[in-house]
Short mmCIF file of C-alpha atoms in Angstrom, two decimals:
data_model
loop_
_atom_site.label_atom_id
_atom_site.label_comp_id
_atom_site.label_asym_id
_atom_site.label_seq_id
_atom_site.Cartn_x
_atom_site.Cartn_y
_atom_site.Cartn_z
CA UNK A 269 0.00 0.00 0.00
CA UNK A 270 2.24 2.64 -1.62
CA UNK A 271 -0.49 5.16 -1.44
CA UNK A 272 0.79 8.80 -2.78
CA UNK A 273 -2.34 11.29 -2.73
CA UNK A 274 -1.34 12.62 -6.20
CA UNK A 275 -2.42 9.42 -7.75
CA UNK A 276 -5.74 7.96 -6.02
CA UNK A 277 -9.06 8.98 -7.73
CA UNK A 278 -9.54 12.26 -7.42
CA UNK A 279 -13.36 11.92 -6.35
CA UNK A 280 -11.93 10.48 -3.05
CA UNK A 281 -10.16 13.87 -2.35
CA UNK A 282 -13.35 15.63 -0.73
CA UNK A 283 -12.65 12.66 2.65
CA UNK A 284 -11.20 14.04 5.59
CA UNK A 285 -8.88 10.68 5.03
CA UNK A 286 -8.64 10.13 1.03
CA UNK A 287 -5.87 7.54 2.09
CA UNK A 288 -7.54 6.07 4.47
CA UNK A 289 -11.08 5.68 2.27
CA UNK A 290 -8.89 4.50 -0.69
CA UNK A 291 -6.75 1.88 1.37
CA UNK A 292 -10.51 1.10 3.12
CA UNK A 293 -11.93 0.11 -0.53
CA UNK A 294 -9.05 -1.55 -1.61
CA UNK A 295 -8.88 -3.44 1.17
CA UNK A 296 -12.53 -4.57 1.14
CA UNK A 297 -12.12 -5.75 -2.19
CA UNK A 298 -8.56 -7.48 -2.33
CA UNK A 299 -8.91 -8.96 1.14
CA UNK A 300 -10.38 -12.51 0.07
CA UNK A 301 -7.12 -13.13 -2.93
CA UNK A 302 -4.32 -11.46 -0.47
CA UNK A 303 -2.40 -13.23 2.73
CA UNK A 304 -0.97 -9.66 3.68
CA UNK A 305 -0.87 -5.72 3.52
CA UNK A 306 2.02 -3.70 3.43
CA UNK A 307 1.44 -0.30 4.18
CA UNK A 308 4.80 1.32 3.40
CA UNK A 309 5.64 4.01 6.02
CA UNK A 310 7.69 6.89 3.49
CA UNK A 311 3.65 7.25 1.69
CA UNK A 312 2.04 8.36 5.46
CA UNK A 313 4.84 10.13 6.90
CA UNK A 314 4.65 12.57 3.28
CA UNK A 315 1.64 13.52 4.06
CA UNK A 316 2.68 14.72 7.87
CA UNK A 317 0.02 14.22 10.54
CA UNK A 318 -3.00 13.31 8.07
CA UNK A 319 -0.55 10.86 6.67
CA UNK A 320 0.33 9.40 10.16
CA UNK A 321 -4.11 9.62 10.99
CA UNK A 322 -4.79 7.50 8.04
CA UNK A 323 -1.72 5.33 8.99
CA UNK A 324 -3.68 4.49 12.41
CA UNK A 325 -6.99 4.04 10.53
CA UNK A 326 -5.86 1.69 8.25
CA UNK A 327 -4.02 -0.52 10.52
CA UNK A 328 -6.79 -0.65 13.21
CA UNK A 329 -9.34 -1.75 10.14
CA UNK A 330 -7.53 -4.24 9.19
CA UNK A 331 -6.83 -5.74 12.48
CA UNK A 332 -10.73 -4.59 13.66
CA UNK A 333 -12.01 -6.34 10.09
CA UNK A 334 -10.01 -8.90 9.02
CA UNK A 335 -7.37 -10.08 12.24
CA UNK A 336 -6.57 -13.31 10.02
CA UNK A 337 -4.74 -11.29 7.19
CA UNK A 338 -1.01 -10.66 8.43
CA UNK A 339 0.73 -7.17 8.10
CA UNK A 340 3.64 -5.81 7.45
CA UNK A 341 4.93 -1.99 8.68
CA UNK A 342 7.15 -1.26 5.88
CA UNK A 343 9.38 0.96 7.55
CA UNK A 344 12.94 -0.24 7.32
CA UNK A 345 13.88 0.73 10.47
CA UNK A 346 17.05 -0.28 12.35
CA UNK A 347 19.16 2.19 15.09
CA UNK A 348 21.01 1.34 18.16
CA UNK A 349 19.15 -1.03 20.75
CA UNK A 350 17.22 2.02 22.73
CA UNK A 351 15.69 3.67 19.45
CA UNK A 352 15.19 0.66 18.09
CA UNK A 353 13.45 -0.30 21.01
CA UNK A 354 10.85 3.15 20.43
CA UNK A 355 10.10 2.04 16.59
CA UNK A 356 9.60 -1.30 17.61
CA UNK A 357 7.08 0.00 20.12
CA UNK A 358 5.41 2.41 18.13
CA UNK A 359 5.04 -0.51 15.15
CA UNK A 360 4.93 -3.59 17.11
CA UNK A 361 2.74 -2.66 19.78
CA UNK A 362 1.18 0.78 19.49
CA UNK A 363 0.07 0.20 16.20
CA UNK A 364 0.04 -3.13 16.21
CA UNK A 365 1.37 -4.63 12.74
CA UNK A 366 2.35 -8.08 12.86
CA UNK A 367 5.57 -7.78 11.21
CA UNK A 368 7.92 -4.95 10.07
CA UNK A 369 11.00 -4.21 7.73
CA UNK A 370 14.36 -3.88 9.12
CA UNK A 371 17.86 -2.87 7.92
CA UNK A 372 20.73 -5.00 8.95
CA UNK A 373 23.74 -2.29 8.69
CA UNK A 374 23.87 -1.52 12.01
CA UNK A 375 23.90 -5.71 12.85
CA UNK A 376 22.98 -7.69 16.06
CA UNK A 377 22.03 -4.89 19.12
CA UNK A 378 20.29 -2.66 15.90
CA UNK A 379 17.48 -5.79 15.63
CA UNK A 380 17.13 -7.53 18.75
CA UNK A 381 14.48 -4.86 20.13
CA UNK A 382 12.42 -6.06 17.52
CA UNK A 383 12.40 -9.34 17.50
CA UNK A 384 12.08 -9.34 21.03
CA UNK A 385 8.07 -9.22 20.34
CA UNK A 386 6.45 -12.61 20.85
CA UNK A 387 4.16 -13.13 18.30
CA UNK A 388 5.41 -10.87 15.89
CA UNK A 389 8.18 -10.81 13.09
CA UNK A 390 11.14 -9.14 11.89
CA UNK A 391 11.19 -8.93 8.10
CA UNK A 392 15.01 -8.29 7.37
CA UNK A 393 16.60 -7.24 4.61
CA UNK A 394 18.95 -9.47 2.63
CA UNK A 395 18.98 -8.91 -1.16
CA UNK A 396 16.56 -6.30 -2.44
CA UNK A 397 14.91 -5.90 -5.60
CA UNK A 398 16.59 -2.57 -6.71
CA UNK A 399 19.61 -2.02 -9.11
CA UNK A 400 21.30 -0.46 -5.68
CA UNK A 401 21.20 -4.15 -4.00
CA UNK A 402 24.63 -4.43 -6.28
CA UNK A 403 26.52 -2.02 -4.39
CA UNK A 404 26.78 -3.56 -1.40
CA UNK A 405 24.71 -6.39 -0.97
CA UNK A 406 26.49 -8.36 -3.41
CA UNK A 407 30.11 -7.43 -2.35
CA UNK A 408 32.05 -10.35 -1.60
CA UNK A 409 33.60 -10.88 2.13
CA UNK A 410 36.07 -13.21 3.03
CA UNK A 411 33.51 -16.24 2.49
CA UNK A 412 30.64 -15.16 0.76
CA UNK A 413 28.42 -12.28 -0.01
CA UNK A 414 27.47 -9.80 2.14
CA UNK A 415 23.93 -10.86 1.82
CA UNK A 416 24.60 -14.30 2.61
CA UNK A 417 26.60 -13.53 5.41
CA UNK A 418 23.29 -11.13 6.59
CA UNK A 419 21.80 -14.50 6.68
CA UNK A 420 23.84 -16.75 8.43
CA UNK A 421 24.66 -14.30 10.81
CA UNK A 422 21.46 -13.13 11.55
CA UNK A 423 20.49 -16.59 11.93
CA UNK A 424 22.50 -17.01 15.37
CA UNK A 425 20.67 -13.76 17.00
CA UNK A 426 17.96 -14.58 19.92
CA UNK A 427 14.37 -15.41 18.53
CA UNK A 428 15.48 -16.12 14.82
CA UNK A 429 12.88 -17.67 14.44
CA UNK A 430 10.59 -14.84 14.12
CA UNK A 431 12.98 -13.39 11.47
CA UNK A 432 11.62 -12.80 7.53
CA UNK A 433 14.26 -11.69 4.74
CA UNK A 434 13.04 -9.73 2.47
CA UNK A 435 14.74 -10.73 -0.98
CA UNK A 436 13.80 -9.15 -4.63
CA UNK A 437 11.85 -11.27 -7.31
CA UNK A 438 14.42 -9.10 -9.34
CA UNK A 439 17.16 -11.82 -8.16
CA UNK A 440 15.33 -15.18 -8.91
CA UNK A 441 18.61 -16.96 -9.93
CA UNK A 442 19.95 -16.31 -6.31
CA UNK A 443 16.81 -18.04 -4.37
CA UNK A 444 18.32 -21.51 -4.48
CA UNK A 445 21.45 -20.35 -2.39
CA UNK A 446 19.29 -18.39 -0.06
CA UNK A 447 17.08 -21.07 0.24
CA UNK A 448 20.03 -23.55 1.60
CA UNK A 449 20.84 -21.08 3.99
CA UNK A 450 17.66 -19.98 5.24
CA UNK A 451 15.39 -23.35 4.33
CA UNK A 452 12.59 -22.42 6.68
CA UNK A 453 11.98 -18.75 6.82
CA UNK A 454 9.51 -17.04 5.40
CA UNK A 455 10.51 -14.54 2.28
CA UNK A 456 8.72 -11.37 1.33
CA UNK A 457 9.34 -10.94 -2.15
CA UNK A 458 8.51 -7.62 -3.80
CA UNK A 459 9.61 -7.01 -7.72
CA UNK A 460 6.97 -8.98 -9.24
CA UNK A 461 5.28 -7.20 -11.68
CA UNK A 462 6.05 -3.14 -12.56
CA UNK A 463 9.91 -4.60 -11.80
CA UNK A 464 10.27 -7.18 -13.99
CA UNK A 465 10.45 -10.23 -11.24
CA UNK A 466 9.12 -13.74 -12.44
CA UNK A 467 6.56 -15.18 -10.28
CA UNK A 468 7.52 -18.83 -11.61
CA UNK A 469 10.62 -18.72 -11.13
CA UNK A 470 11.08 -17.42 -7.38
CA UNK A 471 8.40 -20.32 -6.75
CA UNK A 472 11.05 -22.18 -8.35
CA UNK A 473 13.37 -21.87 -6.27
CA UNK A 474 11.84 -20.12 -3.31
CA UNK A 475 8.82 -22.40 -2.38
CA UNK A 476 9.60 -24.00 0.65
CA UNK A 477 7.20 -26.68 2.94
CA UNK A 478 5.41 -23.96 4.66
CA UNK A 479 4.96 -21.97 0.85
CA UNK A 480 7.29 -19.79 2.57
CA UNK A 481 6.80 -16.75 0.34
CA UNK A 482 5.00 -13.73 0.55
CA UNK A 483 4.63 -12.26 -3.13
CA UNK A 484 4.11 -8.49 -2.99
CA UNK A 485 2.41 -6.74 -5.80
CA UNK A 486 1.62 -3.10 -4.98
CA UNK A 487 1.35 -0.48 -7.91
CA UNK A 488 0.02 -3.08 -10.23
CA UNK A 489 -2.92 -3.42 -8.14
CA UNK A 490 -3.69 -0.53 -6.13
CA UNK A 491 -3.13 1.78 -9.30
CA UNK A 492 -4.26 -0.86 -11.84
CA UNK A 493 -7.47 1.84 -12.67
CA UNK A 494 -7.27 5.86 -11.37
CA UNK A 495 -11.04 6.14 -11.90
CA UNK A 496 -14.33 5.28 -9.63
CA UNK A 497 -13.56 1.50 -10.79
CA UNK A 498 -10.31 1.82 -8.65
CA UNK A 499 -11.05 -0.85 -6.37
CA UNK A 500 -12.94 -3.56 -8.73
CA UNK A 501 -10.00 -3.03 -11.10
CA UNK A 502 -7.59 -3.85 -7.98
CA UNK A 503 -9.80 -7.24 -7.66
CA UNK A 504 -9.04 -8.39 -11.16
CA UNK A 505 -5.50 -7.84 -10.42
CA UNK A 506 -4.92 -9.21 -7.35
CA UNK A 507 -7.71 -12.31 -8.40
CA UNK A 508 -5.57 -12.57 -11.11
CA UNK A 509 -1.83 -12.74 -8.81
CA UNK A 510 -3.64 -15.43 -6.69
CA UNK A 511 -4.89 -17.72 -9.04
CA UNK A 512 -1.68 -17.52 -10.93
CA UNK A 513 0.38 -18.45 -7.22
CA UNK A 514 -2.75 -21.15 -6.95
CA UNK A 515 -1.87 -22.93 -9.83
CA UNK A 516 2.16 -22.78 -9.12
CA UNK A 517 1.01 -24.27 -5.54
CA UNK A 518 -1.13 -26.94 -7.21
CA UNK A 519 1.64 -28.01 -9.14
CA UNK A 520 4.05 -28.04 -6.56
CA UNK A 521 2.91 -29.68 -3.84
CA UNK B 267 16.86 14.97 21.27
CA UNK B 268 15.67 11.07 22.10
CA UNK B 269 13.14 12.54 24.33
CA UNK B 270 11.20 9.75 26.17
CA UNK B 271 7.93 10.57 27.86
CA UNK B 272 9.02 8.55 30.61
CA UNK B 273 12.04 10.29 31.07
CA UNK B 274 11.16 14.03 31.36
CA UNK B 275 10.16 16.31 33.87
CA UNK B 276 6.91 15.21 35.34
CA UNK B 277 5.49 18.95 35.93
CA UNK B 278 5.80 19.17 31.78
CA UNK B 279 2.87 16.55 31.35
CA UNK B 280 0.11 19.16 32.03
CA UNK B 281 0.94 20.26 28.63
CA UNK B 282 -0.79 19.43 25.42
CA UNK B 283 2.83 18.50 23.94
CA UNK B 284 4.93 17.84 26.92
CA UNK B 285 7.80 16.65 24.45
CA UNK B 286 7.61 19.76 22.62
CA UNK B 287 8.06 22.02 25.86
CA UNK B 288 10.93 20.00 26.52
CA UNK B 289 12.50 20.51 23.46
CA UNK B 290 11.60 24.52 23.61
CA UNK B 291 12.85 24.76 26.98
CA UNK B 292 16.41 22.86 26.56
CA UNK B 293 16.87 24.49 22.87
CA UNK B 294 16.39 27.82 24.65
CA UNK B 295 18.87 26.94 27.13
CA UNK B 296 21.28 25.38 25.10
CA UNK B 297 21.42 27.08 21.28
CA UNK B 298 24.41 29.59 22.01
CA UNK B 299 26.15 26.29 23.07
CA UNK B 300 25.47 24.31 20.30
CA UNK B 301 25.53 24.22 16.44
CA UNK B 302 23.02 21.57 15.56
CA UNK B 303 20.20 19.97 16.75
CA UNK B 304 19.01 16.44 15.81
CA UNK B 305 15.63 15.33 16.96
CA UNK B 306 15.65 11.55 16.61
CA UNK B 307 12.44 9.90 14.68
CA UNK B 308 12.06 6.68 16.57
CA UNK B 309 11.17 8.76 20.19
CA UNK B 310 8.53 10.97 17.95
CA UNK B 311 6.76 7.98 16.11
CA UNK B 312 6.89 5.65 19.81
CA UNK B 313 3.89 8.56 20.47
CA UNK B 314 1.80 8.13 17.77
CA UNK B 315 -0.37 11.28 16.44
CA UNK B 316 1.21 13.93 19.44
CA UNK B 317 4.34 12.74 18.78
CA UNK B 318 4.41 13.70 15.05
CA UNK B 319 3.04 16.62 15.88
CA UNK B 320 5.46 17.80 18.71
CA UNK B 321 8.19 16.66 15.97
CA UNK B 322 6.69 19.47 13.44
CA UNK B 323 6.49 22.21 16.47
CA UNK B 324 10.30 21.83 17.25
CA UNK B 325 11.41 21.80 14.11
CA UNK B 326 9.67 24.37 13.24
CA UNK B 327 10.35 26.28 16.49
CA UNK B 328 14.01 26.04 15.56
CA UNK B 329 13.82 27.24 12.02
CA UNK B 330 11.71 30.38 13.07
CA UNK B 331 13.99 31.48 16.21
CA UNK B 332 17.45 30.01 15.05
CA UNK B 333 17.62 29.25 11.75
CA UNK B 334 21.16 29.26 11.48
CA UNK B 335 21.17 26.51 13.66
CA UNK B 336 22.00 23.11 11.86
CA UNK B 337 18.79 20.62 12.12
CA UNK B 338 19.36 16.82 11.35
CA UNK B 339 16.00 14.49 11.20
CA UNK B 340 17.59 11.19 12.54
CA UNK B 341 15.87 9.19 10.76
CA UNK B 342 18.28 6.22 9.09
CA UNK B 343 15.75 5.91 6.25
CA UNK B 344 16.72 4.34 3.43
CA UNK B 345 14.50 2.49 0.66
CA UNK B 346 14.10 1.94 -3.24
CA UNK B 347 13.89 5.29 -4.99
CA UNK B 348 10.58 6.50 -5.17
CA UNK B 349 10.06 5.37 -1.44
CA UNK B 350 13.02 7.05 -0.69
CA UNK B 351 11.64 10.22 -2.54
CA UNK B 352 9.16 10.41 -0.49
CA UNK B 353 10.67 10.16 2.56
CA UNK B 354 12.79 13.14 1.15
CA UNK B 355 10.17 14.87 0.78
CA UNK B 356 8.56 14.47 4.08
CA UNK B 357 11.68 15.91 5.91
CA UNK B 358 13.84 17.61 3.49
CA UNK B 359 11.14 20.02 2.27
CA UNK B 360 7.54 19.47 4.21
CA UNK B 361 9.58 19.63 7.43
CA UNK B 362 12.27 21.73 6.38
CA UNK B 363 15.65 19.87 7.66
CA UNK B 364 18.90 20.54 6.44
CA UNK B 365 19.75 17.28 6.75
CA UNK B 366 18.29 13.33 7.12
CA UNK B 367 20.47 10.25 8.54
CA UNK B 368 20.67 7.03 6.02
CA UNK B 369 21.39 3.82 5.48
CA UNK B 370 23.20 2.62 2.77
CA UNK B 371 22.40 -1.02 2.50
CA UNK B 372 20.01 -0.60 -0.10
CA UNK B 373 22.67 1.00 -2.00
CA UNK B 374 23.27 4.24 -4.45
CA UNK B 375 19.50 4.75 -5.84
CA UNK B 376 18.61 4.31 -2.31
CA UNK B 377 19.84 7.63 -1.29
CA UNK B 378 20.33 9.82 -4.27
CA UNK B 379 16.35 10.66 -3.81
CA UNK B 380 18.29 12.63 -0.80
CA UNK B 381 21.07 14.25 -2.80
CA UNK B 382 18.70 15.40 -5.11
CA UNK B 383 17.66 18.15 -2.65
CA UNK B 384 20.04 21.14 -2.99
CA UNK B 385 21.12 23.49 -0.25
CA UNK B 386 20.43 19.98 1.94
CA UNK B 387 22.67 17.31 3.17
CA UNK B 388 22.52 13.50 3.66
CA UNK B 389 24.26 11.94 6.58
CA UNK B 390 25.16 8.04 5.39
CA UNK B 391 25.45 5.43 8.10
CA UNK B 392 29.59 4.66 7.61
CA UNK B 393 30.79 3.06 11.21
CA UNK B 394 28.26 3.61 13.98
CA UNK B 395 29.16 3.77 17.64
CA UNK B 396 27.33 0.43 18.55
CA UNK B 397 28.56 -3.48 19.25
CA UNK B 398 26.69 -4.34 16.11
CA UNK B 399 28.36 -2.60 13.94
CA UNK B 400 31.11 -5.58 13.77
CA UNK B 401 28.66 -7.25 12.40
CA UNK B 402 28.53 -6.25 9.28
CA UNK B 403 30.41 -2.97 8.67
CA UNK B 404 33.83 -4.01 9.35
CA UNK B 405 33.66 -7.02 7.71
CA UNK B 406 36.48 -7.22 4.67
CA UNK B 407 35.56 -7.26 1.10
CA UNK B 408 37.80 -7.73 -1.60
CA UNK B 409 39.85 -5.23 -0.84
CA UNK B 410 38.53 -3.12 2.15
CA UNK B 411 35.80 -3.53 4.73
CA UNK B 412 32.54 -2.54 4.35
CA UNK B 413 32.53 0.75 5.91
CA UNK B 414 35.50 2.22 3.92
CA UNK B 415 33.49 0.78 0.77
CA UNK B 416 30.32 3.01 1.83
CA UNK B 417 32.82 6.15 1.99
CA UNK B 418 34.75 5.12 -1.44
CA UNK B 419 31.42 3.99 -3.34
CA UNK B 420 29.35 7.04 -2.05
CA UNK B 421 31.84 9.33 -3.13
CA UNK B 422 30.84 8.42 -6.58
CA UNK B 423 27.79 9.14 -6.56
CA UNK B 424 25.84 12.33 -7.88
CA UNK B 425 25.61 15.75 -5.72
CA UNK B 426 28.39 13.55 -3.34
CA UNK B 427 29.32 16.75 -2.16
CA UNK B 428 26.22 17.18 -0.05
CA UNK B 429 27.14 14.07 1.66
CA UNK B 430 28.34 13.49 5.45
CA UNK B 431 28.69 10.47 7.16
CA UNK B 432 28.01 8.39 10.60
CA UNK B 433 31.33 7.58 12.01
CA UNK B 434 31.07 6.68 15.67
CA UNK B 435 33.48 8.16 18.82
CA UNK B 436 33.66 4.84 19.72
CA UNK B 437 35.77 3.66 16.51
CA UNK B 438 38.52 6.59 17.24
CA UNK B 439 41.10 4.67 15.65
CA UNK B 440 39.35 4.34 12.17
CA UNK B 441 39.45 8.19 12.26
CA UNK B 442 42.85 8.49 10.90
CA UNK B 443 42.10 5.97 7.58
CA UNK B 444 38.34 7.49 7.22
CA UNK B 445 39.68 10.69 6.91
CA UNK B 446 41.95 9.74 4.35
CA UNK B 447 39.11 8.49 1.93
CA UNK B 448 36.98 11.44 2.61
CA UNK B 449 38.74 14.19 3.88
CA UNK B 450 36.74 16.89 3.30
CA UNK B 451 33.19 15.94 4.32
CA UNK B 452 31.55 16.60 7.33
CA UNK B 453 31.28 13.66 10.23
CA UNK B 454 28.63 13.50 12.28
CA UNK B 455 29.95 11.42 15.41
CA UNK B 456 27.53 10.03 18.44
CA UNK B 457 29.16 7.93 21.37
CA UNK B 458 30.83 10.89 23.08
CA UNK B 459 29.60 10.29 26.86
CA UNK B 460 27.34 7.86 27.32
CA UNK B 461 28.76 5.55 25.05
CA UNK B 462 32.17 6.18 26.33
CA UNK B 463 33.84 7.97 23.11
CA UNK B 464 36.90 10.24 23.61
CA UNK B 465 36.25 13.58 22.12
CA UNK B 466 40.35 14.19 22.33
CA UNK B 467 40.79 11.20 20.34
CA UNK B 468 37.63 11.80 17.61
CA UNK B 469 39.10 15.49 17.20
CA UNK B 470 42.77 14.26 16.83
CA UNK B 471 42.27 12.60 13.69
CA UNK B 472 38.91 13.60 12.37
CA UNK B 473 39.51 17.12 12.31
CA UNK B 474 40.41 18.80 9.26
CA UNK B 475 40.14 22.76 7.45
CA UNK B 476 36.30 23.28 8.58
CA UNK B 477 36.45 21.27 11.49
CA UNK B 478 34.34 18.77 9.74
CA UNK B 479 32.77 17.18 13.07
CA UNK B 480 29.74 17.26 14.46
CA UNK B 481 30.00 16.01 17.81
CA UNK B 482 26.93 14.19 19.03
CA UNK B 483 25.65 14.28 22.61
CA UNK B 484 21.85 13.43 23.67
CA UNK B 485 21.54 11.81 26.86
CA UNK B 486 24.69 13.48 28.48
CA UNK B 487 23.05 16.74 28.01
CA UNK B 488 19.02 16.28 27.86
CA UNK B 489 18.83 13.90 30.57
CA UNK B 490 21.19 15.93 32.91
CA UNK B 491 18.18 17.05 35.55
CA UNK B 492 15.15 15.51 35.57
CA UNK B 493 13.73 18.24 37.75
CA UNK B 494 12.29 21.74 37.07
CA UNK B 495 15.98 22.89 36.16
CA UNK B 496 16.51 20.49 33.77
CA UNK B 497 17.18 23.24 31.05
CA UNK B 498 19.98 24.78 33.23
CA UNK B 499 21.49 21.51 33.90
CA UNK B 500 21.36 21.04 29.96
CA UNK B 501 23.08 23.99 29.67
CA UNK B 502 25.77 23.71 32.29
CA UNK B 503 26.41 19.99 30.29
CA UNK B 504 26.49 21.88 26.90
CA UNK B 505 28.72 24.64 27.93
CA UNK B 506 31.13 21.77 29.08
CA UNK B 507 31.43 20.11 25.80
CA UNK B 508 31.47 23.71 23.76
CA UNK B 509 34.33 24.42 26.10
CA UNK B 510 36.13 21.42 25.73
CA UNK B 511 35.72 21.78 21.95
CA UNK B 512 36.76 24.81 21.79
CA UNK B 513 40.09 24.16 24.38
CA UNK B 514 40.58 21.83 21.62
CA UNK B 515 40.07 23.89 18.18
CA UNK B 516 42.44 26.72 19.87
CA UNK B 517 45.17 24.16 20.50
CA UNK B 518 44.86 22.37 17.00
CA UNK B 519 44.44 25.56 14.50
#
């Protein structure tokens, strides 16, 4: 839910909350093809306190509505243990997402507040879908890539099991190796669709017994029509995502 | 400014934005002391709606009574590029800061949404001041570790002269080598105090024509009363370090 007020159907502009009532309808009409939302933080906080308001809304609909669909606080957060400690508060528990993204630069002490939260997950990330992810995320260290070694080492930290790694549909041919490393964690996968990713091919490699993926899709559905249809149109598309990922599961398993 | 609630005076909660008296009353103590301010996201966002909105009254406080006061939004955002644009937005123009703290893991179109903005600087995470950064940063690549690739790669990049960058008082020995990469760009450097950082050693070798350091210290000085003269203790704690710095700037130029 990369919701930018320039683009949502104008008609929704006379709300008090046209975020809010456009996330609302989307929701309401995505919710039975979709296992998660991903509000992404940098969309609220642009539009100051009205932003942050329609932030609170949407999360306490979803969770008031429909508790069974999981969520994600796309925030990429990470700080030294006392701040991280106040986002993980104001995500984790204030607001009450199930799950949010975190960056691993500043290593071991930078996630721990967050994945101290029974019943809740840390979605780290590890390769991303964007051209940057070469930079550094690919560098080699003494053993293997600095992505890699975001997994292994992160896979030593307290409560690693409620760690997520967020890794780009962009990088398909690399899901095999993260896969041996990190055989039972979930992966949220955004890049399929407006960036190129194949959906068959990070099943591929990525499916694990669990399913173990979480394939985001965001401007392709939430801006798949601008006018009054804006929500039916997001439907199709995300109808269309989950039968796709149906038959790749029927197949599979 | 990591102002926590929980922490402050107890005769400011009468007050609609108890943070934001907080902040008013220790930047009014403290400003002639100091030359930047840097209000750190994580303790705004932990309180929801008033937070935000105590976040917008002290920066806005501080561009209308001391604007040539130096504001950083600690923020260590950091995201692919048109999230990252709109987290520019949000603080680099709707908020008006001269400057946002990043994170470089996702890489150079990551954080050239930042660079974009002129007459504005972007702080990159390089070597931070906590345990955790061994994790990761210092880790070799092929031919230098991690850190010292964020300062050579970075330098690269467009507008590179509106960068600073994160370097830790803790890490005083890297000074000497960081400062040979990027000699002429601001540092901004937490872990003086609390942390245990030695601002002798930091200003020994990360010192250079402008000074190029902005020393970092929250707790040491914020936190110094927690009674109704907290702002005087602030300021007796600020006037310490300006002196100290400035013992130090007449002895080195």
């Amino acid at each position: 839910m990369d919701v930018d007020i320039d683009k949502i159907p104008k008609h929704l502009l006379r709300f008090e909350y046209p975020i809010f009532e456009f996330n609302k309808a989307i929701i309401d009409a995505t919710h039975q093809y979709v296992v998660a939302y991903k509000p992404n933080m940098a969309f609220y906080e642009a539009n100051g306190l009205k932003g942050w308001k329609s932030l609170e809304k949407t999360i306490k609909y979803l969770n008031k509505n429909y508790p069974e669909v999981f969520t994600i606080a796309d925030a990429k957060r990470g700080d030294i243990g006392n701040t991280s400690s106040m986002y993980a508060k104001a995500f984790l528990k204030d607001l009450d997402f199930d799950s949010i993204t975190v960056a691993p630069y500043m290593g071991k002490d930078s996630v721990e507040p967050f994945l101290n939260f029974e019943d809740k997950f840390t979605i780290l990330l590890a390769l991303t879908s964007n051209e940057g992810a070469f930079d550094f995320q690919t560098l080699s260290t003494q053993d293997s890539p600095l992505y890699k070694k975001v997994l292994e080492t992160s896979k030593t930290w307290n409560y690693a099991h409620r760690l997520m790694y967020v890794v780009g549909a962009t990088k398909a041919e690399y899901f095999k190796e993260i896969r041996s490393i990190v055989p039972n964690n979930f992966l949220l996968v955004p890049g399929v669709g407006a960036q190129g990713g194949s959906l068959q091919e990070v099943c591929k490699y990525g499916l694990n017994k669990d399913i173990g993926l979480l394939i985001n899709s965001s401007r392709g559905i939430i801006y798949a029509s601008s006018e009054s249809d804006f929500s039916e149109k997001a439907a199709v598309e995300a109808k269309k995502l989950q039968l796709e990922m149906k038959q790749i599961l029927e197949n599979h398993f």
